[in-house]
Short mmCIF file of C-alpha atoms and ligand atoms in Angstrom, two decimals:
data_model
loop_
_atom_site.label_atom_id
_atom_site.label_comp_id
_atom_site.label_asym_id
_atom_site.label_seq_id
_atom_site.Cartn_x
_atom_site.Cartn_y
_atom_site.Cartn_z
CA MET A 1 -18.42 -8.54 14.18
CA SER A 2 -19.65 -5.20 15.16
CA LYS A 3 -18.01 -2.01 13.61
CA ASN A 4 -19.48 0.36 16.20
CA LEU A 5 -16.62 2.68 17.31
CA ASP A 6 -18.67 4.60 19.84
CA GLY A 7 -16.65 5.96 22.70
CA LEU A 8 -13.42 5.50 21.00
CA THR A 9 -11.10 8.32 20.02
CA ILE A 10 -9.09 7.59 16.79
CA THR A 11 -6.36 9.70 15.37
CA ILE A 12 -5.86 9.58 11.48
CA VAL A 13 -2.39 10.78 10.47
CA TYR A 14 -2.68 12.07 6.88
CA GLY A 15 -0.84 9.92 4.23
CA ASP A 16 -2.91 10.71 1.01
CA ARG A 17 -6.43 11.49 -0.10
CA ARG A 18 -7.78 8.01 0.68
CA ASP A 19 -7.54 9.11 4.43
CA ILE A 20 -10.44 11.69 3.80
CA TYR A 21 -12.73 8.73 2.85
CA LEU A 22 -11.39 6.51 5.79
CA ALA A 23 -12.26 9.55 8.15
CA LYS A 24 -15.83 9.55 6.76
CA LYS A 25 -16.38 5.87 7.27
CA LEU A 26 -15.00 6.19 10.94
CA ILE A 27 -17.33 8.81 11.67
CA GLU A 28 -20.34 6.62 10.30
CA TYR A 29 -19.14 4.26 12.88
CA ASN A 30 -19.41 6.87 15.54
CA ALA A 31 -15.71 7.33 16.31
CA ARG A 32 -14.36 10.73 17.67
CA LEU A 33 -11.73 11.67 15.28
CA LEU A 34 -8.41 13.79 15.63
CA LEU A 35 -7.16 14.39 12.18
CA VAL A 36 -3.47 15.29 11.85
CA GLY A 37 -1.86 16.97 8.81
CA PHE A 38 -5.26 17.12 6.75
CA ASP A 39 -5.92 20.24 4.68
CA LYS A 40 -9.16 21.70 6.06
CA ASP A 41 -10.05 23.54 2.80
CA GLU A 42 -9.79 20.20 0.75
CA LEU A 43 -11.72 18.41 3.43
CA ARG A 44 -14.68 20.77 3.22
CA PHE A 45 -15.57 19.75 -0.34
CA SER A 46 -15.92 16.20 0.52
CA PHE A 47 -16.72 16.23 4.18
CA LYS A 48 -20.09 17.34 5.72
CA GLU A 49 -19.10 16.36 9.34
CA MET A 50 -16.64 19.05 10.10
CA ASN A 51 -18.07 19.49 13.54
CA LYS A 52 -17.30 15.80 14.63
CA VAL A 53 -13.58 16.28 14.09
CA GLU A 54 -10.61 18.02 15.75
CA PHE A 55 -7.59 19.21 13.69
CA HIS A 56 -4.06 19.00 14.74
CA ASN A 57 -0.79 19.92 13.33
CA ASP A 58 1.56 17.38 15.14
CA LEU A 59 1.02 13.97 16.72
CA ILE A 60 1.97 14.90 20.32
CA GLY A 61 -1.46 16.46 21.42
CA PRO A 62 -3.51 13.66 19.83
CA ALA A 63 -1.19 11.01 21.28
CA LYS A 64 -2.16 11.94 24.85
CA LYS A 65 -5.90 11.30 24.30
CA THR A 66 -6.29 8.78 21.57
CA ASP A 67 -7.09 5.12 21.79
CA VAL A 68 -6.04 4.27 18.18
CA MET A 69 -3.62 5.91 15.92
CA VAL A 70 -3.75 5.28 12.15
CA LEU A 71 -0.54 5.93 10.22
CA PRO A 72 -0.37 6.23 6.51
CA ILE A 73 0.12 3.01 4.56
CA PRO A 74 3.69 3.52 3.77
CA GLY A 75 4.55 4.29 7.44
CA VAL A 76 7.43 6.23 8.84
CA ASP A 77 11.01 6.60 7.58
CA SER A 78 14.24 5.77 9.59
CA GLN A 79 14.22 9.35 11.06
CA GLY A 80 10.60 9.19 12.40
CA PHE A 81 9.31 11.24 9.38
CA VAL A 82 5.78 10.26 8.43
CA LYS A 83 5.60 9.29 4.77
CA SER A 84 2.74 11.67 3.87
CA THR A 85 1.66 14.04 0.92
CA SER A 86 0.58 16.58 3.63
CA LYS A 87 2.00 19.95 3.48
CA SER A 88 3.01 19.72 7.06
CA LYS A 89 6.16 17.72 8.14
CA LEU A 90 4.78 15.21 10.62
CA TYR A 91 6.94 13.23 13.05
CA PHE A 92 6.31 9.95 14.91
CA ASN A 93 9.18 9.92 17.32
CA ASP A 94 10.02 9.25 21.07
CA GLU A 95 8.18 12.29 22.18
CA VAL A 96 4.93 10.87 20.64
CA ALA A 97 5.33 7.28 21.82
CA MET A 98 6.17 8.60 25.33
CA SER A 99 2.83 10.58 25.32
CA PHE A 100 0.73 7.51 24.52
CA LYS A 101 -2.03 6.30 26.87
CA PRO A 102 -1.60 2.78 28.03
CA LYS A 103 -2.89 0.12 25.58
CA ILE A 104 -3.07 2.33 22.66
CA LEU A 105 -3.22 0.52 19.17
CA VAL A 106 -1.22 1.77 16.16
CA LEU A 107 -2.25 0.79 12.73
CA VAL A 108 0.26 1.20 9.81
CA GLY A 109 0.45 -0.25 6.39
CA MET A 110 4.01 -1.20 6.44
CA THR A 111 6.12 -1.28 9.46
CA SER A 112 9.94 -0.69 9.78
CA THR A 113 12.87 -1.30 12.09
CA TYR A 114 12.39 2.22 13.39
CA LEU A 115 8.62 1.56 14.38
CA LEU A 116 9.43 -1.83 15.88
CA ASN A 117 12.14 -0.32 18.14
CA LEU A 118 9.67 2.29 19.31
CA LYS A 119 7.07 -0.35 19.87
CA GLU A 120 9.51 -2.44 22.02
CA LYS A 121 10.69 0.70 23.99
CA TYR A 122 7.20 2.08 24.75
CA ASN A 123 5.24 -1.16 24.61
CA PHE A 124 2.14 -0.23 22.43
CA SER A 125 0.34 -2.51 20.11
CA LEU A 126 1.09 -2.31 16.40
CA ILE A 127 -0.58 -3.97 13.55
CA GLU A 128 0.86 -4.05 10.01
CA THR A 129 -2.21 -3.72 7.93
CA ALA A 130 -0.78 -4.16 4.38
CA GLU A 131 0.26 -7.79 5.20
CA LEU A 132 -3.21 -8.68 6.15
CA ASN A 133 -4.93 -10.77 3.33
CA ASP A 134 -8.45 -9.13 3.43
CA PHE A 135 -6.85 -5.80 3.10
CA ALA A 136 -4.25 -6.67 0.60
CA ILE A 137 -6.59 -8.57 -1.72
CA LEU A 138 -9.13 -5.60 -1.91
CA ASN A 139 -6.19 -3.05 -2.27
CA SER A 140 -4.83 -4.99 -5.27
CA ILE A 141 -7.77 -3.80 -7.20
CA PRO A 142 -6.93 -0.22 -7.40
CA SER A 143 -3.15 -1.05 -7.47
CA ALA A 144 -3.56 -3.28 -10.54
CA GLU A 145 -5.82 -0.67 -12.33
CA GLY A 146 -3.33 2.11 -11.60
CA ALA A 147 -0.58 0.02 -13.06
CA ILE A 148 -2.27 -0.84 -16.19
CA ALA A 149 -3.45 2.75 -16.59
CA LYS A 150 0.33 3.89 -16.20
CA ALA A 151 1.26 1.23 -18.80
CA MET A 152 -1.13 2.64 -21.22
CA GLU A 153 0.29 6.01 -20.66
CA LEU A 154 3.78 5.02 -21.18
CA THR A 155 3.39 2.70 -24.15
CA SER A 156 2.41 3.28 -27.66
CA ILE A 157 0.70 -0.09 -28.13
CA THR A 158 -2.57 -1.38 -26.78
CA ILE A 159 -2.63 -3.70 -23.87
CA HIS A 160 -4.77 -5.93 -26.10
CA ASN A 161 -2.63 -8.40 -27.86
CA SER A 162 0.67 -7.03 -26.10
CA LYS A 163 3.07 -9.46 -24.67
CA SER A 164 2.80 -8.54 -20.94
CA MET A 165 4.66 -10.19 -18.18
CA VAL A 166 3.73 -10.18 -14.54
CA ILE A 167 6.54 -10.99 -12.25
CA GLY A 168 5.45 -12.39 -8.77
CA PHE A 169 2.08 -13.94 -8.44
CA GLY A 170 0.82 -12.93 -4.94
CA ARG A 171 -2.21 -10.82 -4.14
CA VAL A 172 -1.35 -8.02 -6.56
CA GLY A 173 0.23 -10.33 -9.36
CA ILE A 174 -2.97 -12.43 -9.50
CA THR A 175 -5.26 -9.39 -9.90
CA LEU A 176 -3.12 -7.83 -12.38
CA ALA A 177 -2.76 -11.00 -14.56
CA ARG A 178 -6.66 -11.44 -14.37
CA MET A 179 -7.12 -7.75 -15.65
CA LEU A 180 -4.54 -8.19 -18.31
CA LYS A 181 -6.35 -11.30 -19.55
CA GLY A 182 -9.56 -9.53 -19.53
CA LEU A 183 -8.16 -6.76 -21.76
CA GLY A 184 -6.74 -9.30 -24.18
CA ALA A 185 -3.19 -9.34 -23.42
CA ASN A 186 -0.92 -12.27 -23.96
CA THR A 187 -0.16 -12.58 -20.28
CA TYR A 188 3.03 -14.28 -19.09
CA VAL A 189 3.36 -15.06 -15.29
CA ALA A 190 6.95 -15.49 -13.76
CA ALA A 191 7.04 -16.90 -10.30
CA ARG A 192 9.13 -19.20 -8.30
CA SER A 193 6.37 -21.26 -6.51
CA SER A 194 5.00 -24.13 -8.39
CA GLU A 195 1.73 -23.67 -6.53
CA GLN A 196 1.48 -20.05 -7.85
CA LEU A 197 2.30 -21.20 -11.44
CA ALA A 198 -0.41 -23.81 -11.22
CA ARG A 199 -2.86 -21.03 -10.52
CA ALA A 200 -1.54 -19.12 -13.32
CA LEU A 201 -2.04 -22.18 -15.55
CA GLU A 202 -5.60 -22.55 -14.45
CA MET A 203 -6.13 -18.84 -15.41
CA ASN A 204 -4.79 -19.70 -18.95
CA CYS A 205 -1.65 -17.52 -18.53
CA HIS A 206 1.70 -18.47 -20.08
CA LEU A 207 4.00 -19.82 -17.41
CA VAL A 208 7.82 -18.76 -16.92
CA GLU A 209 9.67 -20.26 -14.19
CA LEU A 210 11.94 -17.69 -12.64
CA GLU A 211 15.11 -19.58 -13.80
CA ASP A 212 13.76 -19.49 -17.45
CA MET A 213 12.81 -15.92 -17.44
CA ASP A 214 16.10 -14.94 -19.69
CA GLU A 215 14.52 -16.78 -22.58
CA LYS A 216 11.24 -14.87 -22.52
CA LEU A 217 12.41 -11.28 -21.57
CA PRO A 218 13.51 -10.27 -25.03
CA GLU A 219 9.92 -10.88 -26.44
CA MET A 220 8.14 -8.73 -23.72
CA GLU A 221 6.51 -5.47 -24.44
CA ILE A 222 5.18 -4.52 -20.93
CA ILE A 223 6.59 -5.99 -17.66
CA PHE A 224 4.77 -5.53 -14.36
CA ASN A 225 7.00 -6.32 -11.32
CA THR A 226 5.48 -7.11 -7.90
CA VAL A 227 8.50 -8.76 -6.56
CA PRO A 228 9.93 -6.74 -3.59
CA SER A 229 13.50 -7.50 -4.34
CA LEU A 230 16.09 -7.15 -6.97
CA ILE A 231 14.54 -9.44 -9.67
CA LEU A 232 15.64 -7.39 -12.64
CA PRO A 233 19.34 -6.56 -12.33
CA ARG A 234 21.41 -5.07 -15.15
CA GLN A 235 22.11 -8.43 -16.93
CA LYS A 236 18.45 -9.18 -17.30
CA LEU A 237 17.55 -5.56 -18.19
CA LYS A 238 20.15 -6.03 -21.12
CA LEU A 239 18.06 -8.78 -22.49
CA LEU A 240 14.94 -6.53 -23.06
CA ASN A 241 13.85 -4.74 -26.07
CA ARG A 242 14.41 -0.95 -25.68
CA ASP A 243 10.79 -0.39 -26.36
CA CYS A 244 9.75 -2.44 -23.32
CA VAL A 245 8.07 -0.57 -20.51
CA ILE A 246 8.42 -1.88 -17.00
CA ILE A 247 5.90 -0.79 -14.31
CA ASP A 248 7.34 -1.62 -10.84
CA LEU A 249 4.76 -1.97 -8.12
CA ALA A 250 7.02 -3.43 -5.53
CA SER A 251 7.65 -1.42 -2.45
CA ALA A 252 10.60 0.94 -2.48
CA PRO A 253 13.38 0.67 -3.63
CA GLY A 254 11.55 -1.58 -6.27
CA GLY A 255 12.71 -4.74 -8.03
CA LEU A 256 15.12 -3.45 -10.66
CA ASP A 257 18.29 -1.58 -11.15
CA TYR A 258 17.09 1.87 -12.19
CA ASN A 259 20.58 3.05 -13.10
CA ALA A 260 20.97 0.37 -15.34
CA ALA A 261 17.56 0.81 -16.95
CA GLU A 262 18.25 4.48 -17.53
CA GLU A 263 21.73 3.79 -19.10
CA LEU A 264 19.95 1.26 -21.41
CA GLY A 265 17.23 3.65 -22.45
CA ILE A 266 14.58 1.38 -20.90
CA THR A 267 11.42 3.09 -19.54
CA ALA A 268 11.06 1.84 -16.01
CA TYR A 269 8.50 3.50 -13.67
CA LEU A 270 8.53 2.88 -10.02
CA ALA A 271 4.67 3.18 -9.07
CA PRO A 272 4.34 3.62 -5.27
CA GLY A 273 0.96 4.41 -3.49
CA LEU A 274 -1.20 3.63 -6.65
CA PRO A 275 -4.52 3.21 -4.61
CA GLY A 276 -4.35 6.57 -3.10
CA ARG A 277 -3.39 8.20 -6.25
CA VAL A 278 -5.81 6.54 -8.85
CA ALA A 279 -8.78 5.79 -6.65
CA PRO A 280 -8.73 7.65 -3.41
CA VAL A 281 -12.45 7.08 -2.79
CA THR A 282 -12.30 3.26 -3.47
CA ALA A 283 -9.04 3.04 -1.49
CA GLY A 284 -10.37 4.99 1.49
CA ASN A 285 -13.54 2.90 1.54
CA ILE A 286 -11.34 -0.19 1.48
CA LEU A 287 -9.51 1.20 4.53
CA GLY A 288 -12.84 2.06 5.99
CA SER A 289 -14.28 -1.52 5.54
CA VAL A 290 -11.28 -3.19 7.22
CA TYR A 291 -9.97 -0.91 9.93
CA PRO A 292 -13.21 -0.73 12.18
CA GLU A 293 -13.38 -4.44 12.50
CA LEU A 294 -9.65 -4.75 13.21
CA ILE A 295 -10.08 -2.12 15.90
CA VAL A 296 -13.12 -3.72 17.50
CA ASN A 297 -11.60 -7.08 17.38
CA HIS A 298 -8.38 -5.85 19.10
CA ILE A 299 -10.49 -4.10 21.73
CA SER A 300 -12.63 -7.12 22.29
CA LYS A 301 -9.70 -9.30 22.88
CA GLY A 302 -8.39 -7.19 25.67
CA ARG A 303 -6.26 -4.85 23.75
CA GLY A 304 -3.14 -6.98 23.81
CA GLY A 305 -3.47 -10.60 23.10
CA VAL A 306 -4.35 -10.21 19.32
CA THR A 307 -2.58 -12.36 16.56
CA ASN A 308 -1.15 -10.37 13.67
CA VAL A 309 0.00 -7.60 16.08
CA CYS A 310 3.82 -7.01 15.70
P1 NAP B 1 2.72 -11.00 -1.96
O1 NAP B 1 1.19 -11.45 -1.94
O2 NAP B 1 3.46 -11.32 -0.89
O3 NAP B 1 3.40 -11.46 -3.32
C1 NAP B 1 4.67 -11.28 -3.74
C2 NAP B 1 5.07 -12.17 -4.79
O4 NAP B 1 6.36 -11.87 -4.92
C3 NAP B 1 4.93 -13.65 -4.59
O5 NAP B 1 4.67 -14.38 -5.70
C4 NAP B 1 6.44 -13.95 -3.93
O6 NAP B 1 6.66 -15.36 -4.04
C5 NAP B 1 7.19 -13.14 -4.81
N1 NAP B 1 8.48 -12.97 -4.21
C6 NAP B 1 8.77 -12.31 -3.05
N2 NAP B 1 10.19 -12.28 -2.86
C7 NAP B 1 10.73 -12.82 -3.99
C8 NAP B 1 11.97 -13.22 -4.32
N3 NAP B 1 13.02 -12.76 -3.58
N4 NAP B 1 12.33 -13.83 -5.43
C9 NAP B 1 11.19 -14.15 -6.26
N5 NAP B 1 9.98 -13.99 -5.96
C10 NAP B 1 9.71 -13.29 -4.81
O7 NAP B 1 2.66 -9.45 -2.05
P2 NAP B 1 1.66 -8.50 -2.77
O8 NAP B 1 0.57 -8.20 -1.73
O9 NAP B 1 1.30 -9.03 -4.17
O10 NAP B 1 2.49 -7.18 -2.92
C11 NAP B 1 3.56 -7.22 -3.91
C12 NAP B 1 4.35 -5.91 -3.57
O11 NAP B 1 3.58 -4.84 -4.15
C13 NAP B 1 4.71 -5.61 -2.21
O12 NAP B 1 6.00 -5.04 -2.32
C14 NAP B 1 3.73 -4.59 -1.75
O13 NAP B 1 4.24 -3.71 -0.78
C15 NAP B 1 3.63 -3.74 -3.16
N6 NAP B 1 2.34 -3.09 -3.40
C16 NAP B 1 2.37 -1.93 -4.07
C17 NAP B 1 1.35 -1.18 -4.33
C18 NAP B 1 1.41 0.16 -5.13
O14 NAP B 1 0.56 1.06 -5.11
N7 NAP B 1 2.64 0.28 -5.87
C19 NAP B 1 -0.03 -1.58 -3.88
C20 NAP B 1 0.11 -2.75 -3.25
C21 NAP B 1 1.04 -3.58 -2.85
P3 NAP B 1 6.70 -16.31 -2.79
O15 NAP B 1 5.30 -16.47 -2.50
O16 NAP B 1 7.27 -17.52 -3.46
O17 NAP B 1 7.48 -15.69 -1.81
#
């Protein structure tokens, strides 16, 4: 599939530093770019093609002339506020959606009821990219590295020879367990699916069925959670050693009772947006490798009848 974006106008709404490298990639593929919420000074250091982009401070102007709008991976909150580290406050609201050209495509990492309602009301195509396997698997690499780096920072032991548990064994969990094994950790995998536990066994990890987790929790020194629901409530946290460190990668609000963790004196760290924070170049290049094909694919299918479109 060609990645040539010649003739297309693409808006990137700044989420974090990975969007700088996404912009560079899209320019390589000949897109015309409208950049919203970017810091021009920061961009100058990493960006030679300043003449090929137009800068904006809100989404309304770009909405009128763009073919594709790329929102940050975490998306938009229930008030329409774009989840971004930009200094500007950016809104994706009725006024923006009302201004869209027909057949516009919106890409967002994680969608929300708010975005889905706007999509229904104004009939634009929306793709939730974080759910696409090719993106999620590649993105799990900087996520897992970032989580392990945070664990190194918050513990006073080595990962090597530690008792480390990964809860949830999907795209991120598998990558994490593989890296932990590589570093010499005693790696425990807790999951509910027998298929996932079979894969963990093949990787020579220790298996923990979710219903048996209570027996193993007291031994753990580091826990990495990837389950996006309350998997570690107060009664499970009570079983942990007070020196145990929890790194919670699950999307907000995370997978544990943070009030209980604080009361019990357990270090628990919610770690959102790791790829953009620890490896913006790699993470931006991952976006740059996946998004052009997604866009070209969407357009070649007539801008409407695509699978994976919400
Ligand atoms: P995934 O492939 O869907 O894997 C999720 C895992 O959690 C699966 O093993 C799934 O089991 C399990 N799970 C889900 N709900 C569960 C429940 N209620 N009880 C028990 N197990 C449950 O997802 P992923 O791509 O690995 O991502 C995991 C999380 O990390 C997501 O919230 C994602 O948004 C987040 N994430 C965060 C970062 C970051 O920087 N912090 C980066 C990437 C992803 P089943 O298959 O049996 O459902």
